[in-house]
Amino acid sequence: MPYLDHAGSTLPSKTQLEEIAKLQSNLILANPHSHHATAIKTQQIVNSARLRILRYFNTTPDDYFVVFTNNTTHGLKIVAENFKFGEKTEDGLVSEISTVLKGGSSNFAYFHDSHHSVVGMRHVVNGKVNAISCVDEKDIWEDNTPEVTNSLFAFTAMSNFCGKKYNLDGIKKLQEKGWSVCMDAAGLVSTSQPDFSVCQPNFIAFSFYKIFGYPTGIGALLVRKDSAHLVEKTSFAGGTVQSVDEMSLFFILREFERAYEEGTLNSYGIAQLQKGFEEVERCGGMQKIQNLTYQLRCKAVKMLASKLHPNGKKVVEIYSQPDCQINPASQGAIVAFNLLRIDGGYYGYTEVEKMCAIFGIELRTGCFCNIGACKKYLGITSEMIRENMNKGKRCGDEIDLINGRPTGAIRISFGRTSTEQDIDALDQMIDTCFVGSDRSFSSGPKALKLEAYLPTVVNLFSFPIKSVGSVPKERYELTARGFKHDRDFLIVKDDVTLNLKIHPELCRLTAIIVNDDSLQIQTFDQNDNFVIPMSLSLKENDAKVVCKKTIATLDCGDKVGKWLENALDMSNCRLLRVAEESKKNFVNDSPFLLINEASVYMLSRHINMEVQDILTRFRSNIVVRGLPPFIEDTAKRLAIENCEFEVVDKCTRCEMICVDPMTGEKDPSLLLALRDYRNKQKMTFGIYIRQTNFESGQILESGMPVKFFTE
Ligand SMILES: *Cc1c(COP(=O)(O)O)cnc(C)c1O
């Protein structure tokens, strides 16, 4: 699957998870606060994990404490809560954020380009500080920045918005001016391995899933040993005290790390960290991952920058530092961008995200919890934020454009498992969905093989009456001949089977099975309907020949016959049902027809017809989402959960797809589009499949994952 959200969380590898499962199956741990042998073993595992972490960052237990946390946010909060800001000289709360670094005592500062978890620290420290400043990197390097005491700078090492890496020499510079520096390393560690023997922030917070994907819910706060006195823990909890009296205010905390690790640690998770470090080593080390992901980022930027509309206007607006400043030391594996319409206006990021979902591409959209970077790169002002909020804009919602301006961006980010094909898949999606308006088919670059995608079922249809319309249902029971009741019925006129090709009037009807016990036929305008209980005993009838098959049928009686004659404006109509004992039903070739939503989308864009409209015309049973267009043509087998299918054939299309199901009129554009796409080859769309492991009681449901195989 083209996964382009490694900055959100990188993914654990299969080997890593298998190693962890092996480890876990023989691992019995206990509460490390107890004193028995298993507790001592647990304590040792935790301590050895601390050493492993320090070694990874090229430092030692002489230099840093390792406090286990839940995540980066938790580590930052511990620093904010416990940092000793000293004597506060100004009364009351700080009510305005300064744009310059202030001198004196008890200040707090951070970059504009900071994660909300960093910005949020200001509300923890407000009340203890004289000034709060929000600055740019260059402000650190001003010669006239004043000296401070008892002050804390929350330093973002790498922007999670655009991947800009901040110059870590700035940390030393700040320390020389008297600042204590707390590094938010969450972004940086995802594709880099900072050396904390060279750059020595007083505090460093990060989460492990950003480095190797699993375990989640564990982070660390590294505290320089000579900075331990900068924080003071003024509260305690289970596991953190040496001595306490519940009846007085007396308590004595344990040694540093234990004093900050409140409650019981996630010792199983901590034991699994070693498998994460081994995973990084298996990939050749973080330096290699940094180089690989940096190269991929360059390739992606090149691809995006080269996209032009037919009128020569660019398709992609990239948010990044100037090209000339970029190298692996200054830039991580992230690209933030928005897409532009042919007239220069913006596409909303929600629309892009929806197309990605159809094509099976996973990336992130929005502001990524970094409002400062969003404002800077998107040109949003503080006033606009308030105004947008009044218009109903909330973090994570689908309001992606306000007055034509984007409220967020699209972010792709790379990790150790990323490949060039991930970029190709994005390339193809942008070409297909967002470039140009000349509506020509672009074949696009070769994306990944079918096996690499993880599509899901989005729609399931059964057609109780052959050639009559239907509505999708969430869930169907399987039978040996397809979905239960699929094409169990058929309409004849003068004993001849009606089909859509010759009788487009059939599209005036829809049929569904209600509550599994009755067939409901409805006119398209929903003004009239007819219900037949499935239990109705029917008169035996002559065997009918349908599509060259002879099938035993039952006649459903005069009443429904009359109703059909009326609805279809036709004489001598009868509704027939396949006889129970028949092994066959009225399905043409194969029990199921499967189509790919992205292929539908591709045609829809080409001829300006609604996806839903095209879906109705293709009369498929199973619609899958999460594949690039037309890649389903390469499938040989597939599995939907535990149901296995083989591909019988491709579905060759005829003028039937030209019938507008609303009006019954024929309009050839869809067929012509398919012809253009197939370019002189057979006009197929969708694949016929047959189940190979049928057992009664199996069901298919929308949302189920689909696994395809090309051999
Ligand atoms: C991911 C991230 C965070 C937040 O990490 P959590 O694990 O959610 O606490 C903070 N800052 C940056 C730069 C990040 O990338």
XYZ file of C-alpha atoms and ligand atoms in Angstrom:
726
model
C 0.000 0.000 0.000
C 1.386 3.450 -0.844
C 1.775 4.673 2.728
C 2.940 8.279 2.824
C 2.296 9.166 6.463
C 5.490 8.093 8.224
C 5.605 11.422 10.052
C 2.206 10.579 11.536
C 3.534 7.204 12.538
C 6.021 5.013 10.786
C 4.907 1.394 10.480
C 6.389 -1.640 12.191
C 7.723 -4.265 9.792
C 6.356 -7.786 9.621
C 9.682 -9.194 10.848
C 9.635 -6.782 13.767
C 6.120 -7.843 14.775
C 7.017 -11.515 14.418
C 10.125 -11.033 16.560
C 8.006 -9.269 19.158
C 5.414 -12.053 19.105
C 8.181 -14.594 19.657
C 9.647 -12.558 22.494
C 6.262 -11.998 24.038
C 5.213 -15.647 23.983
C 7.961 -16.492 26.499
C 7.962 -13.358 28.551
C 6.478 -13.205 32.010
C 6.900 -9.839 33.692
C 5.617 -8.462 36.983
C 5.275 -5.158 38.728
C 8.819 -3.785 38.934
C 7.957 -2.152 42.264
C 7.741 -5.575 43.933
C 10.806 -7.457 45.192
C 10.431 -11.047 44.041
C 12.501 -12.638 41.311
C 10.085 -11.820 38.458
C 9.860 -8.204 39.641
C 13.642 -7.963 39.714
C 13.850 -9.410 36.213
C 11.318 -6.805 35.077
C 13.315 -4.036 36.703
C 16.430 -5.272 34.889
C 14.655 -5.253 31.519
C 13.536 -1.684 32.119
C 17.033 -0.616 33.112
C 18.649 -2.298 30.163
C 16.157 -0.511 27.890
C 17.327 2.794 29.387
C 20.911 1.907 28.477
C 19.923 0.837 24.969
C 18.217 4.189 24.376
C 21.236 6.155 25.576
C 23.561 4.086 23.399
C 21.338 4.739 20.371
C 21.802 8.485 20.847
C 25.546 8.103 21.464
C 25.389 9.177 25.079
C 25.769 7.462 28.457
C 24.125 7.118 31.854
C 26.804 9.497 33.142
C 25.273 12.236 31.027
C 21.516 11.606 30.857
C 18.648 10.161 32.864
C 15.982 8.305 30.900
C 12.455 8.865 32.201
C 9.867 6.660 30.501
C 6.751 8.538 29.438
C 3.591 7.806 27.452
C 4.677 9.912 24.486
C 6.385 13.155 23.507
C 3.508 15.260 24.758
C 3.764 13.664 28.197
C 7.520 14.291 28.347
C 7.079 17.960 27.424
C 4.395 18.324 30.056
C 6.611 16.857 32.774
C 9.195 19.533 31.985
C 6.598 22.319 31.882
C 5.080 21.229 35.196
C 8.294 20.784 37.106
C 10.742 23.332 35.704
C 11.924 25.740 38.417
C 11.310 29.188 36.945
C 12.517 30.910 40.131
C 11.183 34.111 41.592
C 8.390 35.666 39.541
C 8.637 39.467 39.522
C 5.579 40.429 37.484
C 2.144 40.015 39.054
C -0.530 37.824 37.560
C -0.685 35.822 34.366
C 1.136 36.731 31.184
C -1.581 37.959 28.826
C 0.357 38.638 25.640
C 2.830 36.566 23.694
C 6.009 38.519 22.967
C 7.590 38.299 19.516
C 11.118 38.865 20.817
C 13.187 37.041 23.403
C 13.028 38.910 26.713
C 15.870 39.150 29.215
C 15.791 38.646 32.973
C 14.414 35.779 34.948
C 11.613 33.235 34.513
C 10.785 33.271 30.796
C 9.323 30.672 28.464
C 9.777 30.630 24.674
C 9.141 28.509 21.581
C 9.218 28.717 17.778
C 6.216 29.690 15.645
C 6.761 26.386 13.857
C 5.929 24.213 16.876
C 3.623 21.285 17.477
C 0.558 22.099 19.603
C 2.053 19.921 22.345
C 4.876 22.479 22.604
C 2.627 25.542 22.314
C 0.346 24.038 24.970
C 3.225 24.078 27.494
C 2.694 27.846 27.850
C -0.568 27.288 29.734
C 1.162 24.981 32.178
C 3.928 27.497 32.889
C 1.795 30.634 32.836
C 1.508 31.848 36.409
C 5.137 30.944 37.026
C 6.774 33.045 34.287
C 7.336 36.749 33.597
C 7.241 36.482 29.816
C 6.207 34.080 27.082
C 7.813 34.546 23.656
C 7.117 33.023 20.262
C 10.023 33.595 17.873
C 11.719 32.509 14.663
C 14.999 30.649 14.440
C 16.850 33.771 13.345
C 15.913 35.548 16.597
C 18.168 33.136 18.493
C 21.125 34.335 16.465
C 20.560 38.055 17.010
C 23.654 39.452 18.747
C 21.563 41.524 21.091
C 19.363 38.771 22.531
C 19.465 39.419 26.250
C 20.702 36.995 28.875
C 18.226 35.120 31.032
C 18.096 33.061 34.182
C 15.641 30.307 35.210
C 14.148 30.278 31.732
C 12.982 27.503 29.456
C 13.103 27.325 25.649
C 11.024 24.582 23.993
C 13.044 23.884 20.864
C 11.465 22.033 17.937
C 14.217 20.005 16.308
C 12.274 19.292 13.121
C 9.030 20.766 11.864
C 6.303 18.176 11.533
C 4.646 20.433 8.934
C 7.321 20.751 6.264
C 10.282 18.751 7.583
C 12.526 21.777 8.139
C 15.312 20.793 10.532
C 16.325 23.562 12.889
C 20.022 24.225 13.324
C 20.902 22.405 16.532
C 23.785 24.835 17.156
C 20.998 27.172 18.213
C 20.602 25.071 21.354
C 24.158 25.822 22.459
C 23.647 29.478 21.608
C 20.529 29.614 23.793
C 22.294 27.793 26.615
C 25.108 30.350 26.468
C 22.522 33.074 27.016
C 21.269 31.263 30.101
C 18.309 29.345 28.666
C 17.561 25.755 29.580
C 16.511 23.985 26.420
C 13.826 21.317 26.104
C 14.013 19.667 22.698
C 10.891 18.367 20.990
C 12.690 15.593 19.110
C 9.549 13.727 17.997
C 9.801 14.830 14.378
C 13.565 14.627 14.090
C 13.998 11.084 15.405
C 11.646 9.657 12.782
C 14.341 9.695 10.104
C 17.463 10.944 11.938
C 19.626 9.915 14.828
C 20.773 12.994 16.721
C 24.087 12.632 18.578
C 23.531 13.830 22.140
C 27.222 13.732 22.916
C 27.589 16.714 20.560
C 24.343 18.624 20.953
C 23.232 18.505 24.578
C 19.770 19.860 25.260
C 18.873 19.912 28.946
C 15.696 17.935 28.211
C 14.725 15.812 25.207
C 11.252 14.406 24.555
C 10.246 11.906 21.864
C 7.945 8.924 21.157
C 9.191 5.504 20.022
C 6.478 4.840 17.416
C 7.955 7.740 15.434
C 11.241 5.809 15.146
C 10.063 2.248 14.518
C 6.264 2.165 14.579
C 5.753 -0.177 17.526
C 5.234 -0.158 20.498
C 2.915 2.834 20.705
C 2.148 4.591 23.979
C 5.786 4.750 25.086
C 8.101 7.728 24.916
C 11.109 8.939 26.796
C 12.222 12.142 28.398
C 16.006 12.397 28.562
C 17.244 14.747 31.262
C 20.847 15.877 31.381
C 22.251 14.773 34.737
C 23.757 18.175 35.428
C 20.312 19.684 34.749
C 18.443 17.531 37.237
C 18.404 20.444 39.674
C 16.484 22.560 37.116
C 13.326 20.619 37.833
C 11.685 19.879 41.120
C 8.893 17.423 41.545
C 6.432 18.830 44.027
C 3.988 15.950 44.022
C 4.194 12.201 44.230
C 2.297 9.088 43.264
C 2.571 5.333 43.434
C 6.109 4.141 42.801
C 7.705 7.551 43.179
C 8.293 7.918 46.935
C 10.791 6.484 49.376
C 8.802 7.554 52.375
C 5.459 9.230 52.942
C 2.963 9.927 55.731
C -0.646 10.140 54.703
C -1.448 12.334 57.735
C 1.174 15.066 57.255
C 2.575 16.750 54.164
C 5.776 14.775 54.543
C 7.203 12.776 51.614
C 10.625 11.906 50.205
C 10.936 11.109 46.519
C 12.889 8.250 45.053
C 15.918 8.638 42.803
C 15.401 10.869 39.731
C 13.925 8.536 37.126
C 11.591 6.735 39.503
C 10.425 10.066 40.920
C 9.052 11.106 37.515
C 7.642 7.750 36.429
C 4.291 7.868 38.138
C 2.422 4.634 38.578
C 3.394 1.351 36.984
C 5.405 1.360 33.766
C 4.404 -0.366 30.546
C 7.092 -2.975 31.113
C 5.969 -5.297 28.296
C 6.130 -2.403 25.865
C 9.512 -1.357 27.190
C 10.779 -4.926 26.698
C 9.725 -4.690 23.040
C 11.815 -1.580 22.367
C 14.918 -3.677 21.702
C 13.110 -5.239 18.713
C 12.558 -1.745 17.363
C 16.228 -0.849 17.641
C 17.074 -4.151 15.942
C 14.653 -3.232 13.159
C 16.530 0.020 12.548
C 19.770 -1.959 12.411
C 18.245 -4.494 10.007
C 17.514 -1.576 7.675
C 21.173 -0.582 7.748
C 20.940 1.985 10.520
C 19.274 5.375 10.815
C 21.936 7.128 8.734
C 20.984 4.937 5.810
C 17.261 5.501 6.434
C 17.928 9.245 6.521
C 19.680 9.124 3.142
C 17.044 6.901 1.542
C 14.130 9.025 2.749
C 15.897 12.258 1.823
C 16.403 10.987 -1.737
C 12.747 9.993 -1.940
C 11.719 13.426 -0.731
C 13.827 15.024 -3.487
C 12.242 12.785 -6.071
C 8.745 13.595 -4.798
C 9.411 17.346 -4.867
C 10.723 17.048 -8.410
C 7.657 15.102 -9.488
C 5.262 17.552 -7.822
C 7.051 20.624 -9.140
C 6.951 19.272 -12.684
C 3.163 18.939 -12.795
C 1.645 21.487 -15.152
C -1.868 22.073 -16.408
C -2.300 22.155 -20.213
C -2.292 25.976 -20.006
C 1.177 25.893 -18.457
C 0.061 26.771 -14.933
C 1.501 24.748 -12.095
C -0.601 22.106 -10.371
C 1.238 21.933 -7.058
C 2.086 24.641 -4.549
C 4.896 23.287 -2.369
C 5.525 24.593 1.157
C 9.202 24.328 1.871
C 12.388 26.189 2.631
C 14.187 27.612 -0.429
C 15.736 24.866 -2.576
C 19.275 26.147 -2.150
C 19.166 25.584 1.608
C 18.148 21.995 1.428
C 20.376 19.062 2.381
C 19.867 16.102 4.721
C 21.080 18.176 7.675
C 18.490 20.885 7.084
C 15.529 18.961 5.705
C 13.646 15.835 6.734
C 11.581 13.471 4.613
C 8.381 15.523 4.466
C 6.689 17.488 1.690
C 3.705 19.728 2.405
C 1.691 21.069 -0.518
C -1.685 21.971 -1.955
C -3.068 21.318 -5.430
C -4.182 24.102 -7.755
C -6.945 24.158 -10.332
C -6.313 25.060 -13.920
C -7.553 28.607 -13.176
C -5.094 28.958 -10.286
C -7.679 28.420 -7.514
C -7.107 25.767 -4.868
C -8.468 22.266 -4.675
C -9.596 21.588 -1.108
C -7.405 19.073 0.685
C -10.464 17.015 1.641
C -11.168 16.391 -2.032
C -7.580 15.274 -2.529
C -7.790 13.010 0.502
C -10.959 11.375 -0.856
C -9.272 10.643 -4.175
C -6.307 9.193 -2.293
C -8.702 6.891 -0.463
C -10.124 5.676 -3.772
C -6.612 5.080 -5.132
C -5.407 3.378 -1.953
C -2.905 6.085 -1.009
C -2.516 7.046 2.650
C -1.320 10.534 3.563
C -2.179 13.295 6.007
C -4.119 16.503 5.465
C -4.908 19.538 7.593
C -2.570 21.555 9.772
C -0.887 18.593 11.490
C -1.238 20.160 14.975
C 1.120 22.951 13.927
C -0.835 26.162 13.513
C 2.308 28.338 13.423
C 3.720 26.598 10.344
C 0.285 26.486 8.726
C -0.091 30.253 9.147
C 3.365 30.942 7.814
C 3.209 28.764 4.713
C -0.454 29.267 3.864
C -0.433 32.993 4.579
C -3.087 32.789 7.296
C -3.221 35.575 9.895
C -4.268 35.422 13.547
C -7.406 37.380 12.608
C -8.259 34.814 9.938
C -7.977 31.989 12.479
C -10.575 33.646 14.713
C -12.744 34.526 11.734
C -12.531 30.959 10.401
C -13.461 29.656 13.815
C -16.551 31.858 13.780
C -17.396 30.344 10.414
C -17.367 26.942 12.050
C -13.836 25.765 11.195
C -12.538 23.191 13.682
C -9.321 21.152 13.714
C -9.793 17.903 11.827
C -13.046 18.845 10.090
C -13.692 18.870 6.353
C -13.728 22.642 5.869
C -10.669 22.839 3.661
C -11.228 26.162 1.893
C -12.557 29.438 3.273
C -13.009 32.279 0.779
C -11.047 30.153 -1.671
C -7.988 29.984 0.629
C -6.801 26.663 2.024
C -7.176 26.108 5.763
C -4.561 23.364 5.711
C -2.298 21.360 3.448
C -1.504 17.882 2.203
C 1.512 16.207 3.758
C 3.462 13.246 2.474
C 6.280 11.797 4.536
C 8.673 8.928 4.028
C 10.117 6.213 6.233
C 12.374 3.196 6.043
C 9.881 1.105 4.065
C 9.084 3.799 1.477
C 9.852 3.177 -2.191
C 9.806 5.093 -5.469
C 6.591 3.249 -6.350
C 4.844 5.079 -3.508
C 5.664 8.324 -5.307
C 4.571 6.817 -8.645
C 1.186 5.953 -7.153
C 0.737 9.562 -6.020
C 1.959 10.788 -9.413
C -0.651 8.667 -11.156
C -3.428 9.820 -8.812
C -2.616 13.498 -9.366
C -2.438 13.023 -13.143
C -5.700 11.128 -13.239
C -7.706 13.319 -10.898
C -6.234 16.793 -10.810
C -4.214 17.664 -13.901
C -5.722 19.454 -16.836
C -9.203 19.575 -18.204
C -8.600 18.181 -21.657
C -10.007 14.918 -20.319
C -7.569 12.680 -22.108
C -6.656 9.411 -20.454
C -3.185 9.453 -19.018
C -1.796 6.016 -18.565
C 0.423 7.347 -15.779
C 3.540 5.734 -14.411
C 3.470 2.131 -13.270
C 2.298 2.042 -9.703
C 2.826 -0.842 -7.325
C 1.690 -4.389 -8.020
C -1.853 -5.305 -7.076
C -0.624 -7.273 -4.057
C 0.800 -4.112 -2.489
C -2.628 -2.543 -1.923
C -5.084 -3.083 0.898
C -8.459 -2.279 -0.649
C -11.810 -2.772 1.056
C -15.335 -3.568 -0.060
C -17.366 -0.329 -0.328
C -20.596 -1.433 -1.947
C -22.470 -4.692 -2.361
C -25.384 -5.162 -4.724
C -27.628 -8.058 -5.472
C -30.261 -7.994 -8.190
C -33.212 -10.118 -7.120
C -34.856 -9.661 -10.531
C -32.618 -10.071 -13.525
C -32.117 -6.823 -15.479
C -34.046 -4.790 -12.899
C -32.396 -2.137 -10.736
C -31.298 -2.568 -7.144
C -30.032 -0.657 -4.135
C -26.859 -1.534 -2.242
C -27.022 -3.336 1.092
C -24.413 -3.571 3.833
C -24.343 -7.326 4.042
C -25.261 -10.415 2.069
C -25.321 -14.078 2.820
C -23.471 -16.230 0.322
C -24.896 -19.259 -1.403
C -23.278 -21.697 -3.798
C -24.638 -19.605 -6.648
C -23.834 -16.093 -5.440
C -25.502 -13.665 -3.066
C -28.636 -15.104 -1.578
C -31.562 -14.323 -3.931
C -29.320 -12.716 -6.548
C -31.204 -13.046 -9.830
C -33.687 -15.523 -8.429
C -36.443 -13.819 -10.421
C -36.979 -12.865 -14.011
C -39.635 -11.132 -16.064
C -40.931 -12.663 -19.283
C -43.239 -11.265 -21.930
C -44.934 -13.783 -24.161
C -42.590 -16.356 -22.639
C -39.518 -14.458 -23.799
C -37.072 -13.173 -21.172
C -36.911 -9.408 -20.920
C -33.496 -7.835 -20.775
C -32.247 -4.289 -20.564
C -30.709 -4.306 -23.999
C -34.037 -4.680 -25.735
C -36.309 -3.390 -22.986
C -34.699 -0.378 -21.376
C -38.077 0.218 -19.670
C -36.909 -2.320 -17.083
C -34.797 0.378 -15.561
C -38.041 1.953 -14.329
C -38.123 -0.740 -11.649
C -35.995 -1.579 -8.656
C -36.249 -4.765 -6.666
C -34.974 -5.588 -3.200
C -35.356 -8.386 -0.716
C -36.848 -7.002 2.485
C -36.136 -8.689 5.829
C -35.030 -11.795 3.974
C -38.654 -12.840 3.582
C -40.211 -10.817 0.783
C -39.430 -9.395 -2.611
C -40.359 -5.753 -3.043
C -40.642 -4.331 -6.546
C -40.820 -0.587 -6.802
C -41.237 1.883 -9.622
C -38.295 4.227 -10.002
C -40.379 7.232 -8.926
C -41.302 5.188 -5.813
C -44.981 5.922 -6.368
C -46.011 2.324 -6.540
C -44.744 -0.986 -5.245
C -45.614 -4.635 -5.024
C -44.554 -7.078 -2.334
C -44.421 -10.845 -2.674
C -43.664 -13.004 0.366
C -40.812 -15.374 -0.389
C -42.847 -18.124 1.294
C -45.608 -17.882 -1.343
C -46.181 -21.298 -2.845
C -45.960 -21.049 -6.578
C -47.268 -22.951 -9.499
C -44.787 -25.120 -11.315
C -43.951 -23.915 -14.711
C -42.178 -25.095 -17.805
C -38.416 -24.956 -17.711
C -37.127 -21.748 -19.220
C -34.116 -21.210 -21.353
C -32.185 -18.239 -20.071
C -28.871 -17.322 -21.642
C -28.534 -20.778 -23.147
C -29.180 -22.478 -19.801
C -32.303 -24.443 -19.098
C -33.637 -23.604 -15.696
C -36.677 -24.930 -13.840
C -38.950 -22.030 -12.900
C -42.095 -21.235 -10.937
C -44.672 -18.666 -11.969
C -45.425 -15.946 -9.388
C -49.048 -15.554 -10.388
C -51.479 -13.223 -12.134
C -51.489 -10.396 -9.613
C -47.858 -9.483 -9.962
C -48.090 -10.151 -13.696
C -50.799 -7.499 -13.992
C -48.831 -5.104 -11.819
C -45.787 -5.486 -14.059
C -47.822 -4.993 -17.227
C -49.050 -1.760 -15.775
C -45.675 -0.550 -14.525
C -43.867 -1.434 -17.744
C -46.719 -0.509 -20.051
C -46.473 -3.899 -21.753
C -48.813 -6.821 -22.240
C -48.496 -10.505 -21.252
C -45.856 -10.068 -18.514
C -45.108 -12.790 -15.950
C -42.685 -12.874 -13.030
C -40.848 -16.183 -12.741
C -38.805 -17.518 -9.887
C -36.041 -20.062 -10.120
C -37.194 -23.375 -8.681
C -35.748 -24.064 -5.239
C -34.142 -27.342 -6.244
C -32.413 -25.784 -9.231
C -28.685 -25.454 -8.755
C -28.684 -22.519 -11.125
C -30.087 -19.036 -11.123
C -30.489 -16.438 -13.839
C -26.947 -15.096 -13.557
C -25.277 -14.821 -16.948
C -21.723 -15.995 -16.670
C -20.455 -16.116 -13.184
C -21.870 -15.552 -9.700
C -20.152 -12.228 -8.995
C -19.068 -9.189 -10.915
C -16.444 -7.089 -9.146
C -15.483 -3.553 -10.116
C -12.969 -1.007 -8.868
C -14.246 2.384 -7.757
C -11.129 4.162 -9.074
C -11.731 2.770 -12.562
C -15.272 4.092 -12.345
C -13.900 7.405 -11.175
C -11.509 7.533 -14.110
C -14.358 7.136 -16.600
C -16.507 9.538 -14.607
C -13.907 12.253 -14.926
C -13.473 11.546 -18.605
C -17.121 12.009 -19.521
C -18.361 14.146 -16.662
C -20.849 11.602 -15.386
C -21.509 10.993 -11.710
C -19.676 8.008 -10.190
C -22.968 6.810 -8.710
C -24.647 6.948 -12.104
C -21.885 4.899 -13.703
C -22.000 2.410 -10.845
C -25.687 1.809 -11.526
C -25.015 1.158 -15.168
C -22.278 -1.368 -14.570
C -24.580 -3.540 -12.434
C -21.794 -5.067 -10.359
C -22.141 -7.096 -7.185
C -18.981 -5.993 -5.419
C -17.336 -2.574 -5.573
C -13.850 -2.242 -4.058
C -12.056 0.933 -3.032
C -8.338 1.545 -2.509
C -6.752 0.518 -5.813
C -5.431 2.625 -8.668
C -7.698 2.474 -11.737
C -7.780 -0.637 -13.899
C -5.164 -2.540 -11.889
C -7.948 -5.063 -11.093
C -7.457 -6.323 -14.646
C -4.285 -8.062 -13.453
C -6.004 -10.098 -10.724
C -6.038 -13.889 -10.857
C -7.384 -14.603 -7.373
C -8.673 -12.731 -4.368
C -9.822 -13.222 -0.826
C -12.430 -11.195 1.032
C -11.771 -12.126 4.638
C -12.059 -15.917 4.624
C -13.935 -16.175 1.317
C -11.687 -17.066 -1.601
C -12.468 -16.354 -5.218
C -10.908 -17.012 -8.584
C -11.178 -14.679 -11.536
C -13.196 -16.325 -14.292
C -13.068 -13.657 -16.944
C -13.145 -9.971 -17.653
C -16.576 -8.514 -18.219
C -17.014 -7.373 -21.796
C -19.318 -4.393 -22.056
C -21.926 -3.577 -24.627
C -24.395 -0.810 -25.330
C -26.322 -1.772 -22.210
C -24.187 0.607 -20.183
C -25.478 3.391 -22.445
C -28.980 3.176 -21.013
C -29.667 5.991 -18.605
C -31.373 4.200 -15.707
C -33.471 7.276 -14.969
C -34.904 7.779 -18.427
C -34.217 4.576 -20.319
C -32.656 6.670 -23.045
C -29.409 5.663 -24.652
C -26.396 7.908 -24.494
C -23.203 6.384 -25.877
C -20.683 8.527 -23.992
C -19.834 5.941 -21.339
C -19.190 3.233 -23.890
C -17.138 5.624 -25.994
C -15.062 6.533 -22.944
C -14.409 2.883 -22.282
C -13.471 2.369 -25.912
C -11.042 5.306 -25.760
C -9.488 3.938 -22.622
C -9.150 0.398 -23.944
C -7.796 1.795 -27.177
C -8.716 -0.915 -29.688
C -8.602 -3.722 -27.164
C -11.661 -5.552 -25.902
C -14.005 -3.183 -24.073
C -13.966 -4.879 -20.711
C -14.826 -3.360 -17.373
C -14.774 -5.306 -14.142
C -13.993 -8.951 -13.487
C -16.204 -11.988 -13.085
C -15.272 -14.025 -10.045
C -16.363 -17.353 -8.572
C -16.000 -18.547 -5.005
C -13.680 -21.503 -4.524
C -14.235 -22.301 -0.855
C -17.971 -21.978 -0.332
C -19.429 -23.054 2.974
C -22.943 -22.247 4.065
C -23.260 -19.380 6.517
C -20.548 -17.213 4.994
C -21.308 -13.529 4.543
C -19.848 -10.539 2.743
C -20.084 -7.131 4.311
C -19.053 -3.677 3.190
C -15.852 -2.577 4.914
C -14.267 -6.017 4.653
C -10.613 -6.036 3.519
C -9.822 -7.528 0.108
C -6.543 -9.214 -0.749
C -5.732 -9.586 -4.443
C -3.245 -11.940 -6.070
C -1.791 -11.675 -9.555
C -0.857 -15.340 -9.739
C 4.442 13.635 16.618
C 4.962 14.884 17.139
C 4.609 15.351 18.409
C 3.599 14.661 19.286
O 3.953 13.385 19.621
P 2.975 12.498 20.532
O 3.541 11.140 20.421
O 1.617 12.622 19.928
O 3.001 13.042 21.897
C 5.168 16.516 18.844
N 6.031 17.207 18.084
C 6.391 16.794 16.850
C 7.367 17.613 16.062
C 5.870 15.623 16.335
O 6.226 15.218 15.112
